[in-house]
Amino acid sequence: MAGYFELINAPEGGYQLRLRGGNGEIIALSVRYPTKQAAAAGVSQTREVAASGLIRDLSSELESNSLPEAADETRN
């Protein structure tokens, strides 16, 4: 099963999006959106970025395992 977005009520009012993986696990939680229309625009923007976005590894070098070469395009 493919992942999916869930539109939920934000604790302080407005809406948030949860992105769930194919196994149902939450993999991302959005910022708060004031309207459902703004949340829908957030889904569109996320889809666009996810399709072409690179990984920027800002983590420390303490771990011995690193990103695969293809995903590590922005590391200096």
Tab-separated table of C-alpha atoms in Angstrom, residues 1-6 18-25 27 47:
chain	number	residue	atom	x	y	z
A	1	MET	CA	0.000	0.000	0.000
A	2	ALA	CA	1.242	3.493	-0.815
A	3	GLY	CA	1.756	6.151	1.811
A	4	TYR	CA	-0.891	8.795	2.390
A	5	PHE	CA	-1.614	12.156	3.980
A	6	GLU	CA	-4.098	12.614	6.823
A	18	ARG	CA	0.338	13.607	8.961
A	19	LEU	CA	2.250	11.651	6.360
A	20	ARG	CA	1.991	7.912	6.892
A	21	GLY	CA	4.089	5.290	5.192
A	22	GLY	CA	2.646	2.240	3.498
A	23	ASN	CA	2.824	0.360	6.793
A	24	GLY	CA	0.770	3.067	8.563
A	25	GLU	CA	3.690	4.470	10.545
A	27	ILE	CA	6.818	9.543	9.071
A	47	ARG	CA	4.716	16.211	-3.303
